[in-house]
Structure formats: structure tokens, C-alpha cells
PDB file of C-alpha atoms in Angstrom:
ATOM      1  CA  MET A  23     -18.803  31.848  62.667  1.00 41.00           C
ATOM      2  CA  ARG A  24     -15.422  33.204  61.572  1.00 51.00           C
ATOM      3  CA  ASP A  25     -15.129  35.056  64.890  1.00 60.00           C
ATOM      4  CA  ASP A  26     -15.901  32.018  67.065  1.00 70.00           C
ATOM      5  CA  PRO A  27     -13.870  32.722  70.209  1.00 80.00           C
ATOM      6  CA  ILE A  28     -14.064  29.079  71.320  1.00 83.00           C
ATOM      7  CA  VAL A  29     -12.324  27.893  68.144  1.00 83.00           C
ATOM      8  CA  VAL A  30      -9.707  30.642  68.417  1.00 88.00           C
ATOM      9  CA  ALA A  31      -9.017  29.673  72.047  1.00 90.00           C
ATOM     10  CA  LEU A  32      -8.818  25.956  71.228  1.00 90.00           C
ATOM     11  CA  VAL A  33      -6.416  26.573  68.328  1.00 90.00           C
ATOM     12  CA  THR A  34      -4.240  28.853  70.466  1.00 90.00           C
ATOM     13  CA  ARG A  35      -4.106  26.313  73.297  1.00 93.00           C
ATOM     14  CA  ALA A  36      -3.415  23.431  70.883  1.00 92.00           C
ATOM     15  CA  VAL A  37      -0.547  25.378  69.306  1.00 91.00           C
ATOM     16  CA  ASP A  38       0.859  25.882  72.810  1.00 91.00           C
ATOM     17  CA  GLY A  39       0.836  22.090  73.303  1.00 91.00           C
ATOM     18  CA  ASP A  40      -2.379  21.670  75.319  1.00 92.00           C
ATOM     19  CA  LYS A  41      -3.421  18.051  74.669  1.00 93.00           C
ATOM     20  CA  GLY A  42      -6.909  18.707  76.053  1.00 94.00           C
ATOM     21  CA  ALA A  43      -7.459  21.464  73.475  1.00 92.00           C
ATOM     22  CA  TRP A  44      -6.259  19.153  70.710  1.00 93.00           C
ATOM     23  CA  ASP A  45      -8.627  16.388  71.884  1.00 93.00           C
ATOM     24  CA  GLU A  46     -11.489  18.884  71.957  1.00 90.00           C
ATOM     25  CA  LEU A  47     -10.718  19.992  68.383  1.00 91.00           C
ATOM     26  CA  VAL A  48     -10.737  16.377  67.227  1.00 91.00           C
ATOM     27  CA  GLU A  49     -13.991  15.647  69.045  1.00 88.00           C
ATOM     28  CA  ARG A  50     -15.573  18.820  67.692  1.00 86.00           C
ATOM     29  CA  TYR A  51     -14.594  18.345  64.017  1.00 88.00           C
ATOM     30  CA  ALA A  52     -14.453  14.564  63.545  1.00 89.00           C
ATOM     31  CA  PRO A  53     -18.182  14.511  62.604  1.00 89.00           C
ATOM     32  CA  LEU A  54     -17.468  17.081  59.874  1.00 88.00           C
ATOM     33  CA  ILE A  55     -14.826  14.798  58.366  1.00 89.00           C
ATOM     34  CA  TRP A  56     -17.151  11.794  58.612  1.00 90.00           C
ATOM     35  CA  GLY A  57     -19.951  13.715  56.887  1.00 87.00           C
ATOM     36  CA  ILE A  58     -17.669  14.698  54.026  1.00 87.00           C
ATOM     37  CA  GLY A  59     -16.392  11.122  53.684  1.00 89.00           C
ATOM     38  CA  ARG A  60     -19.954   9.794  53.529  1.00 87.00           C
ATOM     39  CA  ARG A  61     -20.827  12.312  50.812  1.00 84.00           C
ATOM     40  CA  TYR A  62     -17.982  10.852  48.767  1.00 84.00           C
ATOM     41  CA  ARG A  63     -19.354   7.371  49.490  1.00 86.00           C
ATOM     42  CA  LEU A  64     -16.226   6.170  51.225  1.00 89.00           C
ATOM     43  CA  THR A  65     -16.166   3.103  53.418  1.00 90.00           C
ATOM     44  CA  PRO A  66     -15.771   3.634  57.160  1.00 92.00           C
ATOM     45  CA  ALA A  67     -12.154   2.439  56.914  1.00 91.00           C
ATOM     46  CA  ASP A  68     -11.480   4.925  54.109  1.00 92.00           C
ATOM     47  CA  ILE A  69     -13.103   7.715  56.127  1.00 92.00           C
ATOM     48  CA  ASP A  70     -10.799   6.822  59.032  1.00 93.00           C
ATOM     49  CA  ASP A  71      -7.853   7.127  56.625  1.00 93.00           C
ATOM     50  CA  VAL A  72      -9.130  10.518  55.457  1.00 93.00           C
ATOM     51  CA  GLY A  73      -9.470  11.618  59.090  1.00 93.00           C
ATOM     52  CA  GLN A  74      -5.930  10.545  59.887  1.00 94.00           C
ATOM     53  CA  GLY A  75      -4.689  12.495  56.865  1.00 93.00           C
ATOM     54  CA  VAL A  76      -6.593  15.596  57.947  1.00 93.00           C
ATOM     55  CA  TRP A  77      -5.309  15.445  61.520  1.00 94.00           C
ATOM     56  CA  LEU A  78      -1.749  14.869  60.334  1.00 93.00           C
ATOM     57  CA  ARG A  79      -1.967  17.889  58.018  1.00 93.00           C
ATOM     58  CA  LEU A  80      -3.450  19.929  60.869  1.00 92.00           C
ATOM     59  CA  ILE A  81      -0.552  19.017  63.160  1.00 91.00           C
ATOM     60  CA  GLU A  82       1.815  20.225  60.426  1.00 90.00           C
ATOM     61  CA  HIS A  83      -0.078  23.443  59.644  1.00 90.00           C
ATOM     62  CA  LEU A  84      -1.714  24.458  62.922  1.00 89.00           C
ATOM     63  CA  PRO A  85       1.174  26.708  64.027  1.00 89.00           C
ATOM     64  CA  THR A  86       1.050  28.585  60.701  1.00 88.00           C
ATOM     65  CA  LEU A  87      -2.742  28.887  60.458  1.00 85.00           C
ATOM     66  CA  ARG A  88      -3.283  32.584  59.737  1.00 85.00           C
ATOM     67  CA  GLU A  89      -6.884  32.774  60.865  1.00 86.00           C
ATOM     68  CA  PRO A  90      -7.676  30.325  63.699  1.00 86.00           C
ATOM     69  CA  ALA A  91     -11.423  30.970  63.472  1.00 81.00           C
ATOM     70  CA  ALA A  92     -11.347  29.679  59.865  1.00 82.00           C
ATOM     71  CA  LEU A  93     -10.340  26.207  61.100  1.00 86.00           C
ATOM     72  CA  PRO A  94     -13.688  24.525  60.202  1.00 84.00           C
ATOM     73  CA  GLY A  95     -13.335  25.634  56.567  1.00 84.00           C
ATOM     74  CA  TRP A  96      -9.708  24.520  56.518  1.00 87.00           C
ATOM     75  CA  ILE A  97     -10.711  21.098  57.872  1.00 88.00           C
ATOM     76  CA  ALA A  98     -13.538  20.746  55.329  1.00 87.00           C
ATOM     77  CA  THR A  99     -11.280  21.694  52.411  1.00 87.00           C
ATOM     78  CA  THR A 100      -8.511  19.383  53.598  1.00 89.00           C
ATOM     79  CA  ALA A 101     -10.991  16.524  54.107  1.00 88.00           C
ATOM     80  CA  GLN A 102     -12.276  16.966  50.541  1.00 88.00           C
ATOM     81  CA  ARG A 103      -8.715  16.943  49.208  1.00 88.00           C
ATOM     82  CA  GLU A 104      -7.938  13.806  51.214  1.00 90.00           C
ATOM     83  CA  CYS A 105     -11.082  12.146  49.816  1.00 88.00           C
ATOM     84  CA  PHE A 106      -9.970  12.959  46.275  1.00 84.00           C
ATOM     85  CA  ARG A 107      -6.461  11.726  47.025  1.00 86.00           C
ATOM     86  CA  LEU A 108      -7.793   8.460  48.386  1.00 86.00           C
ATOM     87  CA  LEU A 109     -10.173   7.977  45.460  1.00 83.00           C
ATOM     88  CA  ARG A 110      -7.415   8.671  42.939  1.00 79.00           C
ATOM     89  CA  ALA A 111      -5.070   6.279  44.714  1.00 78.00           C
ATOM     90  CA  ALA A 112      -7.712   3.579  44.620  1.00 72.00           C
ATOM     91  CA  SER A 113      -8.422   4.285  40.926  1.00 56.00           C
ATOM     92  CA  ARG A 114     -12.083   4.757  41.586  1.00 47.00           C
ATOM     93  CA  VAL A 115     -12.576   8.338  40.764  1.00 47.00           C
ATOM     94  CA  ASP A 116     -16.334   8.774  40.674  1.00 52.00           C
ATOM     95  CA  PRO A 117     -16.891  12.508  40.935  1.00 57.00           C
ATOM     96  CA  VAL A 118     -19.516  13.281  43.511  1.00 59.00           C
ATOM     97  CA  ASP A 119     -20.951  16.708  44.057  1.00 60.00           C
ATOM     98  CA  PRO A 120     -21.188  17.122  47.838  1.00 57.00           C
ATOM     99  CA  ALA A 121     -24.113  19.516  47.374  1.00 54.00           C
ATOM    100  CA  GLU A 122     -26.116  16.698  45.755  1.00 55.00           C
ATOM    101  CA  GLN A 123     -25.160  14.140  48.396  1.00 52.00           C
ATOM    102  CA  ARG A 124     -26.811  15.615  51.484  1.00 47.00           C
ATOM    103  CA  ASP A 125     -28.100  12.364  53.004  1.00 48.00           C
ATOM    104  CA  ALA A 126     -25.919   9.790  54.694  1.00 43.00           C
ATOM    105  CA  VAL A 127     -25.238   6.762  52.540  1.00 45.00           C
ATOM    106  CA  GLU A 128     -27.139   3.670  53.606  1.00 46.00           C
ATOM    107  CA  PRO A 129     -24.905   0.691  54.442  1.00 46.00           C
ATOM    108  CA  ALA A 130     -26.370  -1.325  51.544  1.00 47.00           C
ATOM    109  CA  ILE A 131     -25.542   1.487  49.123  1.00 46.00           C
ATOM    110  CA  ALA A 132     -22.001   1.698  50.469  1.00 45.00           C
ATOM    111  CA  GLU A 133     -21.601  -2.075  50.082  1.00 52.00           C
ATOM    112  CA  GLU A 134     -22.929  -1.890  46.513  1.00 55.00           C
ATOM    113  CA  GLU A 135     -20.460   0.911  45.761  1.00 51.00           C
ATOM    114  CA  VAL A 136     -17.593  -1.245  47.014  1.00 50.00           C
ATOM    115  CA  LEU A 137     -18.776  -4.158  44.859  1.00 57.00           C
ATOM    116  CA  ARG A 138     -19.093  -1.859  41.832  1.00 61.00           C
ATOM    117  CA  HIS A 139     -15.564  -0.606  42.453  1.00 54.00           C
ATOM    118  CA  GLU A 140     -14.242  -4.173  42.659  1.00 64.00           C
ATOM    119  CA  ARG A 141     -16.008  -5.134  39.408  1.00 71.00           C
ATOM    120  CA  ARG A 142     -14.622  -2.044  37.652  1.00 70.00           C
ATOM    121  CA  THR A 143     -11.133  -2.908  38.864  1.00 67.00           C
ATOM    122  CA  ILE A 144     -11.483  -6.471  37.544  1.00 76.00           C
ATOM    123  CA  VAL A 145     -12.774  -5.252  34.168  1.00 81.00           C
ATOM    124  CA  ARG A 146      -9.911  -2.728  33.914  1.00 77.00           C
ATOM    125  CA  SER A 147      -7.420  -5.463  34.690  1.00 78.00           C
ATOM    126  CA  ALA A 148      -8.966  -7.780  32.088  1.00 83.00           C
ATOM    127  CA  PHE A 149      -9.068  -4.939  29.547  1.00 85.00           C
ATOM    128  CA  GLY A 150      -5.347  -4.368  30.131  1.00 85.00           C
ATOM    129  CA  GLN A 151      -4.667  -7.982  29.150  1.00 87.00           C
ATOM    130  CA  LEU A 152      -6.075  -7.443  25.647  1.00 89.00           C
ATOM    131  CA  SER A 153      -3.937  -6.528  22.656  1.00 92.00           C
ATOM    132  CA  GLN A 154      -3.511  -2.830  22.034  1.00 93.00           C
ATOM    133  CA  ARG A 155      -5.596  -3.109  18.862  1.00 93.00           C
ATOM    134  CA  CYS A 156      -8.509  -4.662  20.791  1.00 93.00           C
ATOM    135  CA  GLN A 157      -8.183  -2.030  23.511  1.00 92.00           C
ATOM    136  CA  LEU A 158      -8.332   0.778  20.936  1.00 93.00           C
ATOM    137  CA  LEU A 159     -11.293  -0.760  19.095  1.00 93.00           C
ATOM    138  CA  LEU A 160     -13.330  -1.366  22.256  1.00 92.00           C
ATOM    139  CA  ALA A 161     -12.471   2.075  23.637  1.00 91.00           C
ATOM    140  CA  MET A 162     -13.683   3.743  20.438  1.00 92.00           C
ATOM    141  CA  ILE A 163     -16.911   1.728  20.394  1.00 91.00           C
ATOM    142  CA  THR A 164     -17.708   2.290  24.069  1.00 88.00           C
ATOM    143  CA  LYS A 165     -16.820   5.990  24.032  1.00 86.00           C
ATOM    144  CA  ASP A 166     -19.713   8.361  24.710  1.00 82.00           C
ATOM    145  CA  PRO A 167     -20.765   9.092  22.028  1.00 86.00           C
ATOM    146  CA  PRO A 168     -19.333   6.079  20.158  1.00 86.00           C
ATOM    147  CA  THR A 169     -16.764   6.795  17.481  1.00 89.00           C
ATOM    148  CA  PRO A 170     -18.401   6.414  14.036  1.00 92.00           C
ATOM    149  CA  TYR A 171     -17.382   3.283  12.126  1.00 93.00           C
ATOM    150  CA  ASP A 172     -15.841   5.282   9.283  1.00 94.00           C
ATOM    151  CA  GLU A 173     -13.560   7.027  11.821  1.00 93.00           C
ATOM    152  CA  ILE A 174     -12.665   3.693  13.447  1.00 93.00           C
ATOM    153  CA  SER A 175     -11.911   2.316   9.989  1.00 94.00           C
ATOM    154  CA  ARG A 176      -9.609   5.218   9.208  1.00 94.00           C
ATOM    155  CA  GLN A 177      -7.786   5.245  12.575  1.00 93.00           C
ATOM    156  CA  LEU A 178      -7.267   1.481  12.786  1.00 93.00           C
ATOM    157  CA  ALA A 179      -6.814   0.877   9.032  1.00 94.00           C
ATOM    158  CA  MET A 180      -9.636  -1.670   9.248  1.00 93.00           C
ATOM    159  CA  PRO A 181     -12.406  -2.125   6.671  1.00 94.00           C
ATOM    160  CA  VAL A 182     -15.789  -0.979   8.001  1.00 92.00           C
ATOM    161  CA  GLY A 183     -17.227  -4.449   7.349  1.00 94.00           C
ATOM    162  CA  SER A 184     -14.692  -6.109   9.650  1.00 94.00           C
ATOM    163  CA  ILE A 185     -15.268  -3.803  12.653  1.00 93.00           C
ATOM    164  CA  GLY A 186     -18.238  -5.831  13.981  1.00 93.00           C
ATOM    165  CA  PRO A 187     -16.524  -9.232  13.710  1.00 95.00           C
ATOM    166  CA  ASN A 188     -13.318  -7.806  15.245  1.00 94.00           C
ATOM    167  CA  ARG A 189     -15.345  -6.294  18.069  1.00 93.00           C
ATOM    168  CA  ALA A 190     -17.000  -9.673  18.720  1.00 95.00           C
ATOM    169  CA  ARG A 191     -13.584 -11.414  18.837  1.00 95.00           C
ATOM    170  CA  CYS A 192     -12.186  -8.771  21.201  1.00 93.00           C
ATOM    171  CA  LEU A 193     -15.192  -9.080  23.515  1.00 92.00           C
ATOM    172  CA  GLU A 194     -14.826 -12.868  23.513  1.00 92.00           C
ATOM    173  CA  ARG A 195     -11.132 -12.523  24.432  1.00 92.00           C
ATOM    174  CA  LEU A 196     -12.154 -10.128  27.201  1.00 89.00           C
ATOM    175  CA  ARG A 197     -14.709 -12.642  28.534  1.00 88.00           C
ATOM    176  CA  ARG A 198     -12.070 -15.398  28.535  1.00 88.00           C
ATOM    177  CA  THR A 199      -9.505 -13.475  30.587  1.00 86.00           C
ATOM    178  CA  PRO A 200      -8.941 -15.211  33.945  1.00 82.00           C
ATOM    179  CA  ALA A 201     -10.127 -12.142  35.874  1.00 71.00           C
ATOM    180  CA  LEU A 202     -13.507 -11.953  34.143  1.00 78.00           C
ATOM    181  CA  ALA A 203     -13.929 -15.737  34.111  1.00 74.00           C
ATOM    182  CA  GLY A 204     -13.507 -15.659  37.901  1.00 67.00           C
ATOM    183  CA  LEU A 205     -16.023 -12.819  38.203  1.00 64.00           C
ATOM    184  CA  ALA A 206     -18.566 -14.745  36.128  1.00 60.00           C
ATOM    185  CA  GLU A 207     -18.066 -17.827  38.324  1.00 61.00           C
ATOM    186  CA  ASP A 208     -18.562 -15.729  41.488  1.00 55.00           C
ATOM    187  CA  ARG A 209     -21.774 -14.233  40.123  1.00 57.00           C
ATOM    188  CA  GLY A 210     -23.022 -17.673  39.110  1.00 54.00           C
ATOM    189  CA  THR A 211     -22.536 -19.088  42.618  1.00 50.00           C
ATOM    190  CA  ARG A 212     -24.395 -16.170  44.234  1.00 51.00           C
ATOM    191  CA  ARG A 213     -27.599 -16.703  42.251  1.00 48.00           C
TER     192      ARG A 213
END
């Protein structure tokens, strides 16, 4: 595959400004980018963004590509990097091993992933509205594995017996944040 003369010819022609060769490269490798985007459970719009990023990078780097026949690998690597960039930018980094995600994602699964992302974003926003002490306490309790109470007591200078009641108050404050109150109302109307 690394000696594919068709790819070498297309790259050479595209570097020389042949629009037809460029169009053929896009047509040939767009499905590769889409497959990678689906493995990362991106929405179609996000996959389009990844594709645009890949093609932009290719325009920039095509003239300096040392081994034209290696273009498919370059595109795959760049697509994966663009997926990670997009996921980081959206604050929804859910590591996905492409080797484990061989099947295309069903539309219902993709929709559920988007909803999960939105809920996580709302919870993060609500969590950020809590006092620093509540944030630290809840983070220690929800850590995997949870921080032992004696360690929480030492780090927060809080008696072990007051950790449970403080946790309950912090969770109640979290539930009362406008973001989570709105989420609860939305869920209630959907049932």
C-alpha cells in the first residue's frame, strides 16, 4: 500500500495545482475521515469540522509531504488529532479506543452521547457554582476510589462525624443551582 502509484500520482498532480487531483483525493479519503469520526462518536457536524481541519492541514503540508504514498496514514493520524482537538475544545474528553469501536455508531447512540455530554456540561457548570469547600468535599467523595473519611477530615480540617451532614448540604446546594433545577424540570416534562 505504501507504493500505491495512484496515490503518488494524485499527490504529485495536486501539488502542481491540479484541482481534479485534489477533488479525487478528497473523494477517496473522505470516508476514512468519517469512519474515524464515528469511532470517536462525533456528531455529523463535528465530523465535518474534523474533515475541514484535515483538508486545511493537508493543503498546508502537501508540498512538504516526504512520502506521498504514506498519505492515507497521514490523513488517519491527522483526523485522530483533529478529533482529540475537537473533543478537548468541547470539554467532553471521553477516551475511545478506535480498535474497540469498529462498528458505526447508531443514530440513537450518537443522540444519547450528545445528551450525556450536555448533562455533564450542566453538572460541571453547577459544580463550579459551589463553594470551594463543597467542591473539594464532593470531589474527594466521588473520586474513584473515594478518599477515606479520615483523610477528608485531615485535609479539610473537618471532624469525621460532620462529613456526612456537610456532604448532604453540598449536594442540596448543587441540586438547587439554576442549571440543575432547569435540568430536573426538563427531565420531568419528558416523562
